[in-house]
Short mmCIF file of C-alpha atoms (C1' of nucleotides) and ligand atoms in Angstrom, two decimals:
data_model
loop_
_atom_site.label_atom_id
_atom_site.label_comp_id
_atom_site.label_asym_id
_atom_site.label_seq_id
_atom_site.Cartn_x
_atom_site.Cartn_y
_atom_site.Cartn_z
CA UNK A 1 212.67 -64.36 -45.38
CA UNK A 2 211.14 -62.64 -42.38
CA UNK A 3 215.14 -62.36 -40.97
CA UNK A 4 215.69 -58.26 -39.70
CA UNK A 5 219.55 -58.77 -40.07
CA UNK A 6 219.30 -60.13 -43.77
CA UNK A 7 216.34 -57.56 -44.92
CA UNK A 8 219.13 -54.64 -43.57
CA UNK A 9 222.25 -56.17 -45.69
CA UNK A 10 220.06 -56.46 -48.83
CA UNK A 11 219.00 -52.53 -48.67
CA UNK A 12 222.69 -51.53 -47.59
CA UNK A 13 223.65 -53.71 -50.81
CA UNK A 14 221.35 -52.12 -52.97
CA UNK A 15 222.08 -48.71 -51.95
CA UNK A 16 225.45 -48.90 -52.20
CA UNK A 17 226.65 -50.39 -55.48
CA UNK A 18 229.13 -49.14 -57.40
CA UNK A 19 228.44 -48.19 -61.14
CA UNK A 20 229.58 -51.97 -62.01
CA UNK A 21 226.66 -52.71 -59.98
CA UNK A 22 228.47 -54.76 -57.20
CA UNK A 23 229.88 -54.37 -54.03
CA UNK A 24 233.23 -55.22 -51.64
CA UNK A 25 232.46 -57.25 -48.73
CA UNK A 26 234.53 -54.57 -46.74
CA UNK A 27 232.56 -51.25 -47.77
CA UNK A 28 229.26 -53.02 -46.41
CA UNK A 29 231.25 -53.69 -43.15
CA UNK A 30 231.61 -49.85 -42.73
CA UNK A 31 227.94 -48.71 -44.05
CA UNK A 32 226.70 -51.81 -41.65
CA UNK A 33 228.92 -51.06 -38.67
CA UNK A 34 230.16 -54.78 -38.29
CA UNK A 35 233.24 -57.16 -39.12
CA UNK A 36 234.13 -58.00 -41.83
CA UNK A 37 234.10 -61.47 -40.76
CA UNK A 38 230.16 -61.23 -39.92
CA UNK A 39 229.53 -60.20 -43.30
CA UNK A 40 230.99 -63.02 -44.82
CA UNK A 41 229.15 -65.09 -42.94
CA UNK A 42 226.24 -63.35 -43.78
CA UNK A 43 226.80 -63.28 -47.11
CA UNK A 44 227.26 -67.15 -47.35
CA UNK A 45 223.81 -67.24 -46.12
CA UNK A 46 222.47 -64.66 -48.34
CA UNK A 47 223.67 -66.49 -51.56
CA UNK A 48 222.72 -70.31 -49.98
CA UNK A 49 219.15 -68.74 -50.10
CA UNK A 50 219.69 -66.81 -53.36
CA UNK A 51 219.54 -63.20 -52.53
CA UNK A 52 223.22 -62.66 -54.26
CA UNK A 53 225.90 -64.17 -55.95
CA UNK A 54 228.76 -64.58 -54.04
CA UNK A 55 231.85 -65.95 -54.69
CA UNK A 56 234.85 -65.96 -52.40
CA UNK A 57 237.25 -62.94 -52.66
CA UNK A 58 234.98 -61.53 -55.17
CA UNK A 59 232.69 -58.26 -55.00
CA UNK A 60 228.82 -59.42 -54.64
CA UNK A 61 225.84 -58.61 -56.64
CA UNK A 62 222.23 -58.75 -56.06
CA UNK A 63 219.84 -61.62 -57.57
CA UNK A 64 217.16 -59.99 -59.52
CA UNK A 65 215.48 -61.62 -56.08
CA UNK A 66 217.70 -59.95 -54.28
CA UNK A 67 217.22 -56.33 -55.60
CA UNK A 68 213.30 -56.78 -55.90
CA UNK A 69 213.63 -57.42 -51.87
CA UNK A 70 215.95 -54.79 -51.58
CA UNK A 71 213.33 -52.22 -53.26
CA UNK A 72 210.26 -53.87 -51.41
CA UNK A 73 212.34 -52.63 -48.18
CA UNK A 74 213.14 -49.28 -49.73
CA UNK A 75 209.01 -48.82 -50.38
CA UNK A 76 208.52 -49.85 -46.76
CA UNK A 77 210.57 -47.79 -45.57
CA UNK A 78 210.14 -44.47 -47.09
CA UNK A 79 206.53 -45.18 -46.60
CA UNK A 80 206.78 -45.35 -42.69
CA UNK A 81 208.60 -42.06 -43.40
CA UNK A 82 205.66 -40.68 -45.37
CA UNK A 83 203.11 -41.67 -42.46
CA UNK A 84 205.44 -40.52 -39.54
CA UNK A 85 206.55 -37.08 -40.41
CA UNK A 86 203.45 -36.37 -42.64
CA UNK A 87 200.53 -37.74 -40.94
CA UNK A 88 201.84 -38.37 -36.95
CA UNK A 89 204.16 -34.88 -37.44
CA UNK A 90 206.94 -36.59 -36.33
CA UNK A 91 210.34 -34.65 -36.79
CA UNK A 92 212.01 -35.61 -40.07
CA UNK A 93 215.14 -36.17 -38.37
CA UNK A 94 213.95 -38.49 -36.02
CA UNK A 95 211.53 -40.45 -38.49
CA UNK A 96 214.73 -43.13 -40.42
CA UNK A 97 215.59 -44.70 -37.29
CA UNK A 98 211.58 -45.43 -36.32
CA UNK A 99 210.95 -46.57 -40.03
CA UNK A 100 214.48 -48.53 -39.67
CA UNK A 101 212.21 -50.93 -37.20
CA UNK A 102 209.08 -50.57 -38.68
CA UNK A 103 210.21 -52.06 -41.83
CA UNK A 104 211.17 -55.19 -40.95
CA UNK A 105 207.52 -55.28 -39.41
CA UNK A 106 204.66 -54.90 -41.93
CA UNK A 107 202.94 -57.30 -44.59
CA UNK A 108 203.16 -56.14 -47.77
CA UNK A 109 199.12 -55.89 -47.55
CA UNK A 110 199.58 -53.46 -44.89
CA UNK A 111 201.95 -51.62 -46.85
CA UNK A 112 199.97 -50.92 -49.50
CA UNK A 113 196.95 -50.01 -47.63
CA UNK A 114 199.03 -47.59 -45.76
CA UNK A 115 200.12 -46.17 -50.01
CA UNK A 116 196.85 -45.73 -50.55
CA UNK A 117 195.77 -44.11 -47.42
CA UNK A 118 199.04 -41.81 -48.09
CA UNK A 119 197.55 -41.29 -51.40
CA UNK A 120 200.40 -42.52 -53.23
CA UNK A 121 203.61 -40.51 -52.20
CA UNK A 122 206.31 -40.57 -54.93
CA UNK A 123 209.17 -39.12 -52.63
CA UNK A 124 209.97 -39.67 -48.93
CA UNK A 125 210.80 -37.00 -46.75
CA UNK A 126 214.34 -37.00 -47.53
CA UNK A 127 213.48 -36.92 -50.96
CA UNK A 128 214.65 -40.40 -52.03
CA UNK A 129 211.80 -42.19 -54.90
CA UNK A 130 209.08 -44.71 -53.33
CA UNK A 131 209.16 -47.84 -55.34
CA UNK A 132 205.62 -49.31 -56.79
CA UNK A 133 204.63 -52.70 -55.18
CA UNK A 134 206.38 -54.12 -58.31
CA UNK A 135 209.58 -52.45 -58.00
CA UNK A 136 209.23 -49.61 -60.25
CA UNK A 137 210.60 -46.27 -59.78
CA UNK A 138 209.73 -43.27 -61.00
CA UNK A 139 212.40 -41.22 -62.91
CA UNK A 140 213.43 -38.36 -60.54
CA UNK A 141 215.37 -35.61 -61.18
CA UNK A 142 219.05 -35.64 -61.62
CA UNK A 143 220.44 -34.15 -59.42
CA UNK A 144 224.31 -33.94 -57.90
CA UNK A 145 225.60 -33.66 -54.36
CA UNK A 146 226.67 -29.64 -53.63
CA UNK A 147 230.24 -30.57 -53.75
CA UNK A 148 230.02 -31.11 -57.56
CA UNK A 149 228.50 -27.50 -57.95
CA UNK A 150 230.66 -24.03 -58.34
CA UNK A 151 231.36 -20.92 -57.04
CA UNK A 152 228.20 -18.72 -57.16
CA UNK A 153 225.96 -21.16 -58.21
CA UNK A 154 222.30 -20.61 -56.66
CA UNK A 155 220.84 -24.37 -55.90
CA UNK A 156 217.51 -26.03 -54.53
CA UNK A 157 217.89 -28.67 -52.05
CA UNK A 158 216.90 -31.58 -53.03
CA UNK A 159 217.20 -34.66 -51.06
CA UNK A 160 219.50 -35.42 -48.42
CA UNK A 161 221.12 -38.95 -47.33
CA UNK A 162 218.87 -40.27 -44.72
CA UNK A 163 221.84 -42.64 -43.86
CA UNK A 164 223.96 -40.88 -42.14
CA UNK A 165 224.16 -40.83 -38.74
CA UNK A 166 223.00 -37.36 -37.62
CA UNK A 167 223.55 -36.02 -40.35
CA UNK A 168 219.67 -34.96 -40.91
CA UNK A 169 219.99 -33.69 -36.94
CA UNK A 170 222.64 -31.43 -38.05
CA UNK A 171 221.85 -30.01 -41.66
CA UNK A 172 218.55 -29.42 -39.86
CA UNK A 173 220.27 -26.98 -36.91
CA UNK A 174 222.21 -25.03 -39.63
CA UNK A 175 219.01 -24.03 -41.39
CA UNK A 176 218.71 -26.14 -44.64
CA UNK A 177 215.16 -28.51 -45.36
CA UNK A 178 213.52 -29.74 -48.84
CA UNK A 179 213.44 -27.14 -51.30
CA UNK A 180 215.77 -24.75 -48.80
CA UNK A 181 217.62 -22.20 -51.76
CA UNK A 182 220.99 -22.16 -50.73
CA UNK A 183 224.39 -20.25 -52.45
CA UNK A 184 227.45 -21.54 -52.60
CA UNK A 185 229.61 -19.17 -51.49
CA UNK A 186 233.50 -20.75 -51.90
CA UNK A 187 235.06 -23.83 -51.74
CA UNK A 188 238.56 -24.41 -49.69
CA UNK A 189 240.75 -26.09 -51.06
CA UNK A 190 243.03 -26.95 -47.95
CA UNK A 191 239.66 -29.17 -46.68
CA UNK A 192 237.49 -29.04 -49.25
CA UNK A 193 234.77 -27.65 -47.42
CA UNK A 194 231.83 -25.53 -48.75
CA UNK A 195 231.08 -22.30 -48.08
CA UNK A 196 227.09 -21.41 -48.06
CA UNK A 197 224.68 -19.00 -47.90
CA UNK A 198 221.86 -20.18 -46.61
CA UNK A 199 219.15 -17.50 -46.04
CA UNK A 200 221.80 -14.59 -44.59
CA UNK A 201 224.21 -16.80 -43.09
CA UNK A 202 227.74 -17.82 -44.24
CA UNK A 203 227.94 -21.20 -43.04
CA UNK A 204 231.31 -23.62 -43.21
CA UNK A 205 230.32 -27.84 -44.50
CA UNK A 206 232.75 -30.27 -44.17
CA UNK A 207 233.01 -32.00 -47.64
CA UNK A 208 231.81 -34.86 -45.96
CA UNK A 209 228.62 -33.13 -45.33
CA UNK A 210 228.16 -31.20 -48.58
CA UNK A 211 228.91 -34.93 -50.52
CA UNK A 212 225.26 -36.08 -48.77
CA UNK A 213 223.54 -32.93 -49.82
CA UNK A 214 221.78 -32.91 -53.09
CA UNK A 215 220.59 -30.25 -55.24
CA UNK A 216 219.34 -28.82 -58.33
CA UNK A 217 221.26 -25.77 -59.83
CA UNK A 218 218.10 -22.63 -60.42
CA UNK A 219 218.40 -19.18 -62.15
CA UNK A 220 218.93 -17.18 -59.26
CA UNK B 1 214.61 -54.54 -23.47
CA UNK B 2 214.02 -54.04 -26.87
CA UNK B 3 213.66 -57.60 -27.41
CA UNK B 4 210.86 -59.30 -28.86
CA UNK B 5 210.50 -62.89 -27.29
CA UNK B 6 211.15 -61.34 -23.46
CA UNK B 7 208.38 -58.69 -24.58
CA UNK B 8 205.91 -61.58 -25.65
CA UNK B 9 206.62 -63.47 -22.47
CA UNK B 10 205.40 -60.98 -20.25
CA UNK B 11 202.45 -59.66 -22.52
CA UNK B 12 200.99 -63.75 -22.38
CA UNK B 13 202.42 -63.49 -18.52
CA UNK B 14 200.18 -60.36 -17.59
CA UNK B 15 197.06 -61.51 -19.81
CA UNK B 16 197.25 -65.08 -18.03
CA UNK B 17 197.33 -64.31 -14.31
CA UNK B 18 195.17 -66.52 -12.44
CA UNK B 19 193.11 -64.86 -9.28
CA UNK B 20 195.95 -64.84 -7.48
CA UNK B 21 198.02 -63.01 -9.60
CA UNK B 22 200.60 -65.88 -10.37
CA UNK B 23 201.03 -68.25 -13.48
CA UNK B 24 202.83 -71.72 -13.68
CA UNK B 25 205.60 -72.49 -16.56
CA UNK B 26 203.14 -74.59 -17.90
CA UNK B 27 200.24 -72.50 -18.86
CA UNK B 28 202.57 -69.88 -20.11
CA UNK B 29 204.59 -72.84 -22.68
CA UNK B 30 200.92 -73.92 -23.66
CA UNK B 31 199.91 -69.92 -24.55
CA UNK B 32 203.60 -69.64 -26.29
CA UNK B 33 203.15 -72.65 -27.98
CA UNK B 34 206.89 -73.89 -26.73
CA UNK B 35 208.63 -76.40 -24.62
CA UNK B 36 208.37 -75.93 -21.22
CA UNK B 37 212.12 -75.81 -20.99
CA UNK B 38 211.93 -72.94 -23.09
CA UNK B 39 210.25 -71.28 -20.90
CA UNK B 40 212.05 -72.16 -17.68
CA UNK B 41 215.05 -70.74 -19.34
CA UNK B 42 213.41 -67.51 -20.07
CA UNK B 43 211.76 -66.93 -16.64
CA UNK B 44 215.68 -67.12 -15.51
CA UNK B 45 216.66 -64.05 -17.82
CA UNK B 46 213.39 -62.08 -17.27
CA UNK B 47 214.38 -62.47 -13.91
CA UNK B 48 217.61 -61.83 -13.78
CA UNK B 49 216.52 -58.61 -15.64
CA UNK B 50 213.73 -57.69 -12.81
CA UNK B 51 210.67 -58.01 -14.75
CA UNK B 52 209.79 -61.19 -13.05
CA UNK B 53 209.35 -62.68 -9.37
CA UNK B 54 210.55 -66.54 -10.02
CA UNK B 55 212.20 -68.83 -7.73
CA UNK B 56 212.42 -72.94 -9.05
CA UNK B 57 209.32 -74.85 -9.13
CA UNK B 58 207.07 -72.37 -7.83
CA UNK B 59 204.63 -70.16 -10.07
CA UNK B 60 205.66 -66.62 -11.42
CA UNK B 61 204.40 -63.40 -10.27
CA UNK B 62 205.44 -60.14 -12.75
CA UNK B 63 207.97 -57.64 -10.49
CA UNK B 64 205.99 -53.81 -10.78
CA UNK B 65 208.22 -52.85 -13.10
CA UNK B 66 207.19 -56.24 -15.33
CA UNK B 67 203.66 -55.46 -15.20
CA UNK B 68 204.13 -51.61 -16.31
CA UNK B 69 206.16 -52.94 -19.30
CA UNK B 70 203.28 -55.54 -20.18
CA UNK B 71 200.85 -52.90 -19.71
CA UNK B 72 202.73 -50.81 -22.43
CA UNK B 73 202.91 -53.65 -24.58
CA UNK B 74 199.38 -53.95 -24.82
CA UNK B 75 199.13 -50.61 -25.12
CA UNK B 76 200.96 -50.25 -28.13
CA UNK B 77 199.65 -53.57 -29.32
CA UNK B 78 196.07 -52.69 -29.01
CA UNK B 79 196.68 -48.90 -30.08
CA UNK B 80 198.37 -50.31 -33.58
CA UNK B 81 195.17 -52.50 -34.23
CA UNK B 82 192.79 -49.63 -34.26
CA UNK B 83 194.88 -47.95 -36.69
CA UNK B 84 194.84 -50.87 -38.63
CA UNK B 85 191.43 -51.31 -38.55
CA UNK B 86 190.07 -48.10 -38.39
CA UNK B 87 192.65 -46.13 -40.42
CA UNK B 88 193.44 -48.48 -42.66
CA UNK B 89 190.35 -50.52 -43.29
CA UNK B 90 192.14 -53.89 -42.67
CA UNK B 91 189.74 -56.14 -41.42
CA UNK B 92 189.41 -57.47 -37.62
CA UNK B 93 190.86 -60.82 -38.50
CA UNK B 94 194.11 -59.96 -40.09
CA UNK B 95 194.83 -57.23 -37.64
CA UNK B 96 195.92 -59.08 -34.39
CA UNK B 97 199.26 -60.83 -36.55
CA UNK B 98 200.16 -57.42 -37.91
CA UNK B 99 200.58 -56.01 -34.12
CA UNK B 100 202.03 -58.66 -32.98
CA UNK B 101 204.93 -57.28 -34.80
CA UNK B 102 204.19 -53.42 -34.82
CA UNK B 103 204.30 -53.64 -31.16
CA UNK B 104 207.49 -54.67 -30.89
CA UNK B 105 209.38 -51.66 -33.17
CA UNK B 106 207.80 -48.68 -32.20
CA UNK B 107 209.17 -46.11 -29.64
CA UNK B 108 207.08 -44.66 -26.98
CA UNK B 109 206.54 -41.37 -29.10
CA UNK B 110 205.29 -42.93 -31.98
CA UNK B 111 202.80 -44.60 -30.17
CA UNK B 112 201.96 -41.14 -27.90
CA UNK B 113 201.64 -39.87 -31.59
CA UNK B 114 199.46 -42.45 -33.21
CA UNK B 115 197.32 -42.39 -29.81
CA UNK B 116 196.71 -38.85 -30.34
CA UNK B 117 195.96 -39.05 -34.10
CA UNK B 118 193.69 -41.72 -33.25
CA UNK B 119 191.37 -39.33 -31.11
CA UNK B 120 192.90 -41.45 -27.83
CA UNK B 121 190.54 -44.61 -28.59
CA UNK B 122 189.76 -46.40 -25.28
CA UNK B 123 189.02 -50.15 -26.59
CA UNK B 124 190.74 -52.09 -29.13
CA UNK B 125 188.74 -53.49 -32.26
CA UNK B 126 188.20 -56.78 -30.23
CA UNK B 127 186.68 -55.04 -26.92
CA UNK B 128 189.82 -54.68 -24.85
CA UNK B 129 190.71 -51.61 -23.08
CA UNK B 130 193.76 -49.60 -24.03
CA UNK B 131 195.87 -48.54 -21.14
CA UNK B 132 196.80 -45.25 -20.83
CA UNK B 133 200.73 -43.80 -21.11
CA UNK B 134 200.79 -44.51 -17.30
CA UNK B 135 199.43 -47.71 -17.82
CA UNK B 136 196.15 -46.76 -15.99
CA UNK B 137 193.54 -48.92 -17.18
CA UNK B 138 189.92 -47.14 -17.60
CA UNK B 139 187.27 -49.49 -15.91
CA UNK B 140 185.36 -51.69 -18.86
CA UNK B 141 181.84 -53.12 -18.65
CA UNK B 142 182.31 -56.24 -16.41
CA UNK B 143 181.44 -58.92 -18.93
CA UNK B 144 181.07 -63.03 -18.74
CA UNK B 145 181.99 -65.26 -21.19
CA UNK B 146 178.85 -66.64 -22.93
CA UNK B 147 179.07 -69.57 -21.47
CA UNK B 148 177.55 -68.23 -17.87
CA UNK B 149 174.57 -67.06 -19.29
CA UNK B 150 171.61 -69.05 -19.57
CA UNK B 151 169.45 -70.67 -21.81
CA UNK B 152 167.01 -67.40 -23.26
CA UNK B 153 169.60 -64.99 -22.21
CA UNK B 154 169.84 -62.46 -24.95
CA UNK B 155 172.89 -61.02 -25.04
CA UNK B 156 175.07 -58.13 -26.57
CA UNK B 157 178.98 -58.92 -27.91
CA UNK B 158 181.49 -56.78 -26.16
CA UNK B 159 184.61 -58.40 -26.06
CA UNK B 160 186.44 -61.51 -28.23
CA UNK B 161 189.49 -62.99 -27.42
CA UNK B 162 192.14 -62.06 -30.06
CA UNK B 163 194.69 -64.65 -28.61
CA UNK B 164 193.14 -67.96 -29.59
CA UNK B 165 194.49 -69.27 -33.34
CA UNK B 166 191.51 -68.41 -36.22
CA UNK B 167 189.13 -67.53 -33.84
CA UNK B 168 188.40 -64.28 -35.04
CA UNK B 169 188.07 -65.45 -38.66
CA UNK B 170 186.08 -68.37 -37.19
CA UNK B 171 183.32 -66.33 -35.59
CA UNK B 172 183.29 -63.47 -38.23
CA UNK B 173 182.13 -66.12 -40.56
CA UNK B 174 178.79 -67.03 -38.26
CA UNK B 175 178.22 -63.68 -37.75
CA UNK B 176 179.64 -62.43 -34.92
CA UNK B 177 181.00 -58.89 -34.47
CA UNK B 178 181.33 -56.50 -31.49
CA UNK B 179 177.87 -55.10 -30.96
CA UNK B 180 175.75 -58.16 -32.57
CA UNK B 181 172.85 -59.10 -30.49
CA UNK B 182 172.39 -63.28 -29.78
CA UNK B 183 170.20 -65.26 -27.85
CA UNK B 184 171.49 -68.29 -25.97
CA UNK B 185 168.87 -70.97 -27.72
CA UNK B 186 170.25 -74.02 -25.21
CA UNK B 187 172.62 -75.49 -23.84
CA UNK B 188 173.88 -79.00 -24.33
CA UNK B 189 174.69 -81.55 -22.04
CA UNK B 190 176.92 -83.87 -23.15
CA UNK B 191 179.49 -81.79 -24.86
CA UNK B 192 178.61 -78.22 -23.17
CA UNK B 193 178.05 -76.86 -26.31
CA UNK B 194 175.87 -73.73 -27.03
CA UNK B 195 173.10 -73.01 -29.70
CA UNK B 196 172.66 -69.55 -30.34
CA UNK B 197 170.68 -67.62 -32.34
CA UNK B 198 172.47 -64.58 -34.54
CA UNK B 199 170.06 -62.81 -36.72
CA UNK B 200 167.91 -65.81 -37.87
CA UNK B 201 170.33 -68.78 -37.58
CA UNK B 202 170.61 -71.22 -35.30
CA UNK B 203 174.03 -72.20 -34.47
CA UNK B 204 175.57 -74.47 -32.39
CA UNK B 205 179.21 -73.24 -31.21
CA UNK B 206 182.12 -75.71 -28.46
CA UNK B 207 182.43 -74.91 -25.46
CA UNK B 208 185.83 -73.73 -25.70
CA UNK B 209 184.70 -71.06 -28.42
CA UNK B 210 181.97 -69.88 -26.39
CA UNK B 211 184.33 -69.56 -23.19
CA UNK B 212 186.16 -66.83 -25.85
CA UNK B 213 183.18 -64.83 -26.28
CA UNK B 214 182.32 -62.40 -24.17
CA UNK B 215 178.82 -60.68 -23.50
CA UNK B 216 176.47 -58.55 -21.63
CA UNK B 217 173.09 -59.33 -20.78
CA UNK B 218 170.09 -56.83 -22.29
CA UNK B 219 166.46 -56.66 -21.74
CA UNK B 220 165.49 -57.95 -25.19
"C1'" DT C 1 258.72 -59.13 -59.53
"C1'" DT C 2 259.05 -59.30 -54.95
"C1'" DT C 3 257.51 -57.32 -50.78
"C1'" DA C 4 254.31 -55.05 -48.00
"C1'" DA C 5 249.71 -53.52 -47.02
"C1'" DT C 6 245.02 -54.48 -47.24
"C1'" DT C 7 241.14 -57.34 -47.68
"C1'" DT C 8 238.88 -61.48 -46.88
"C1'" DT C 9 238.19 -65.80 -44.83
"C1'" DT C 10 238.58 -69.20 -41.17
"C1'" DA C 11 238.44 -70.54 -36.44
"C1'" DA C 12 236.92 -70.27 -31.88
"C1'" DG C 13 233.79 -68.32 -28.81
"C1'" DC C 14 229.48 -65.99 -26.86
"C1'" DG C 15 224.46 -64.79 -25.88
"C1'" DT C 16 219.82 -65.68 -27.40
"C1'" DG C 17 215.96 -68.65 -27.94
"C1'" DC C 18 214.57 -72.62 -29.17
"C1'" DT C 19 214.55 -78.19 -29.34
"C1'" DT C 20 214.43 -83.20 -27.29
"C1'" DA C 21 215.69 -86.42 -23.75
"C1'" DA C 22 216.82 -87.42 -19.17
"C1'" DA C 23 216.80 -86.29 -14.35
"C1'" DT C 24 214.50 -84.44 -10.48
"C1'" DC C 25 211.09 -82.37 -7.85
"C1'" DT C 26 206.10 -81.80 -6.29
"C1'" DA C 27 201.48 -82.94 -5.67
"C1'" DT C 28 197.85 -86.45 -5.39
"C1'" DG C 29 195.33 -90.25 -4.19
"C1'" DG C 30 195.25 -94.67 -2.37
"C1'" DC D 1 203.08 -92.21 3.95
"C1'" DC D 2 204.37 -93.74 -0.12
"C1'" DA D 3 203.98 -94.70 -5.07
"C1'" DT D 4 203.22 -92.53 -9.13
"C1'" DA D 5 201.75 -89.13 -12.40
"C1'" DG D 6 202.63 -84.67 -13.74
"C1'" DA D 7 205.33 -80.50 -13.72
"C1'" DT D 8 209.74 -78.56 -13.87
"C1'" DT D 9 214.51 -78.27 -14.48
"C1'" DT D 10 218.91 -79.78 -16.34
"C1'" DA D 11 221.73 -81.23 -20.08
"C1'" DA D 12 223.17 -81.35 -24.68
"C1'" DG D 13 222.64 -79.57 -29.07
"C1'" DC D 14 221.42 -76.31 -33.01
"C1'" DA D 15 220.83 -71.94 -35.98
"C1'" DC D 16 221.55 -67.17 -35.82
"C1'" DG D 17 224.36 -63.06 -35.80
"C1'" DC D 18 227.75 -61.16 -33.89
"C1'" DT D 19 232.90 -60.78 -31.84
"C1'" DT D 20 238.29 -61.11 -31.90
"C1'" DA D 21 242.46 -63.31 -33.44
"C1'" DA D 22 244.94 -65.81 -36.80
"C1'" DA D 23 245.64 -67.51 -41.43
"C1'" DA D 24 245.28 -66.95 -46.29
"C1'" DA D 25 244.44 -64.50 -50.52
"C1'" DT D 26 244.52 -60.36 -53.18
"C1'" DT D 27 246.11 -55.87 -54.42
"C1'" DA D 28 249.29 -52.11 -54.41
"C1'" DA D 29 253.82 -50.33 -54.02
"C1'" DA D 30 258.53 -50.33 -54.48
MN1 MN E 1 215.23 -43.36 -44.19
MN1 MN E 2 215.99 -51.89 -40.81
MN1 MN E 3 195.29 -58.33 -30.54
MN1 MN E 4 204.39 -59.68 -30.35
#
DNA sequence: TTTAATTTTTAAGCGTGCTTAAATCTATGG
DNA sequence: CCATAGATTTAAGCACGCTTAAAAATTAAA
């Protein structure tokens, strides 16, 4: 394909399918910061070269093509992670947007010399799963953004949507990282923002934050 | 700029110059491998955009600030293909494709990083010198093309061309690598080819490959 | 079920970077 | 110094990926 524009709308497909497994043309507007009408137009072109099906007025799906490219891009991209934050010690909230370019930009040859030279990461540094150069990924943990946890409970931080604009920037000035124990110390109603403890601060999340926050619930 | 065709331009611009520091449309469509209309078109936007000195129908010069963003291109260019090479074991013929891309998607501190992890390397895989961050160039051996030596020269590789289509691949396969010792058996008339010996072959390479090969004389 | 709101598509337009064909300029050599 | 070959530019056109505005279809609400 070799086409940045079309590599991006496949992984913001994949990523964000509903439990049917499909998407609204409209929803990948927003999570791609275009029209609406450039994403039909897109998406003619995507199903012309058989990346989805796509039918007029209807929610899209992914080929099986279309979500093995979507997963190559995923492996890219969590690799450049990998290689930027762990070997070049670039800041983990800086590394998406580099690996956001650097994706679009690497043979699959050099991809999986740069696996092996990684010695085989499974997670990225946001702690999302690195697909095998067939597609495969490994089972990971279940685990549920903080706003589905209660009162009290003690959780592990898991991963964290690398998506969001600044988000990473932000979670990272209020103190919480990868495996960061955190309490969650009340949730408002009015808002629905959390209330944490994280280390011996009481710190206010929108629920828009806590919803990209995922964790693990622990003994204590 | 962030754009890749404008950033080519001025990478085959700089690397081009004739001794007077200037370069006609033509060359520069013949190096791009595109219409020289094409190119006539671009010289107007790199213009426009002060990378370039152009006025109609006379040859191009690059503006200061067009050279310093060449220089960086080469930079990164050259900077990715030890990596490749060295870090990754990919082998000198595959890497110059790869950075063609890399160079284009990586941010200044990515490269500053990657220069640092790679011990600040001062010549590429294929001889050339990496400029600095300031785009200071360190002196190199001054080296002729095989072609100016003469006939029971023997010789020492520094430098090969990584521009010219397969070449790389080409020579690799008669035994040429940076370092190898050859002897300049004759030279022939009537096409201005060259027989050299590497190792204990005799082999008899155009003109036009030998112009691409670049050497330093030794005592024996 | 009819209307209103929302989503989606169509249409027209724009910048980029390329093409081929035609026009025009420049350099050269007789 | 003038014809002509070669280099360069102009013109028209195309695919891409986006935009805004308008039209059409779908969905939700009353
Ligand atoms: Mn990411
Ligand atoms: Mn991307
Ligand atoms: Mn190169
Ligand atoms: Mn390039």
């Amino acid at each position: 394909m070799s086409n940045i524009s079309q590599e991006d709308y496949l992984t913001a497909i994949y990523r964000n399918l509903d439990e049917a497994g499909e998407i609204k043309p409209n929803i990948l507007a927003s999570k791609l910061d275009i029209s609406n009408a450039a994403v039909t137009d897109m998406l003619r072109k995507l199903s012309r070269d058989g990346f989805v099906d796509y039918q007029k007025y209807k929610s899209v799906r992914l080929t099986n093509e279309g979500e093995l490219y979507a997963k190559n891009m995923l492996r890219r991209h969590r690799l450049w992670e990998v290689f930027l934050n762990q070997t070049l010690g670039m800041p983990w909230d800086k590394i998406h947007d580099e690996a956001e370019k650097l994706e679009h930009s690497s043979s699959d040859e050099l991809i999986n010399r740069l696996e092996k030279f990684l010695k085989y990461p499974s997670i990225d540094p946001h702690g999302y799963p690195i697909p095998d150069k067939n597609g495969k990924i490994k089972k990971t943990k279940s685990v549920k953004a903080i706003t589905e946890f209660n009162i009290n409970d003690h959780l592990i931080v898991i991963r964290v949507n690398d998506d969001v604009k600044n988000l990473i920037s932000y979670i990272t000035k209020i103190g919480i990282t990868l495996g960061k124990k955190i309490l969650i110390k009340d949730k408002l109603e009015y808002d629905s923002s959390i209330i944490l403890m994280i280390g011996n601060k009481e710190i206010n999340i929108s629920y828009k934050i806590a919803s990209n926050i995922f964790a693990e619930k622990i003994k204590r």
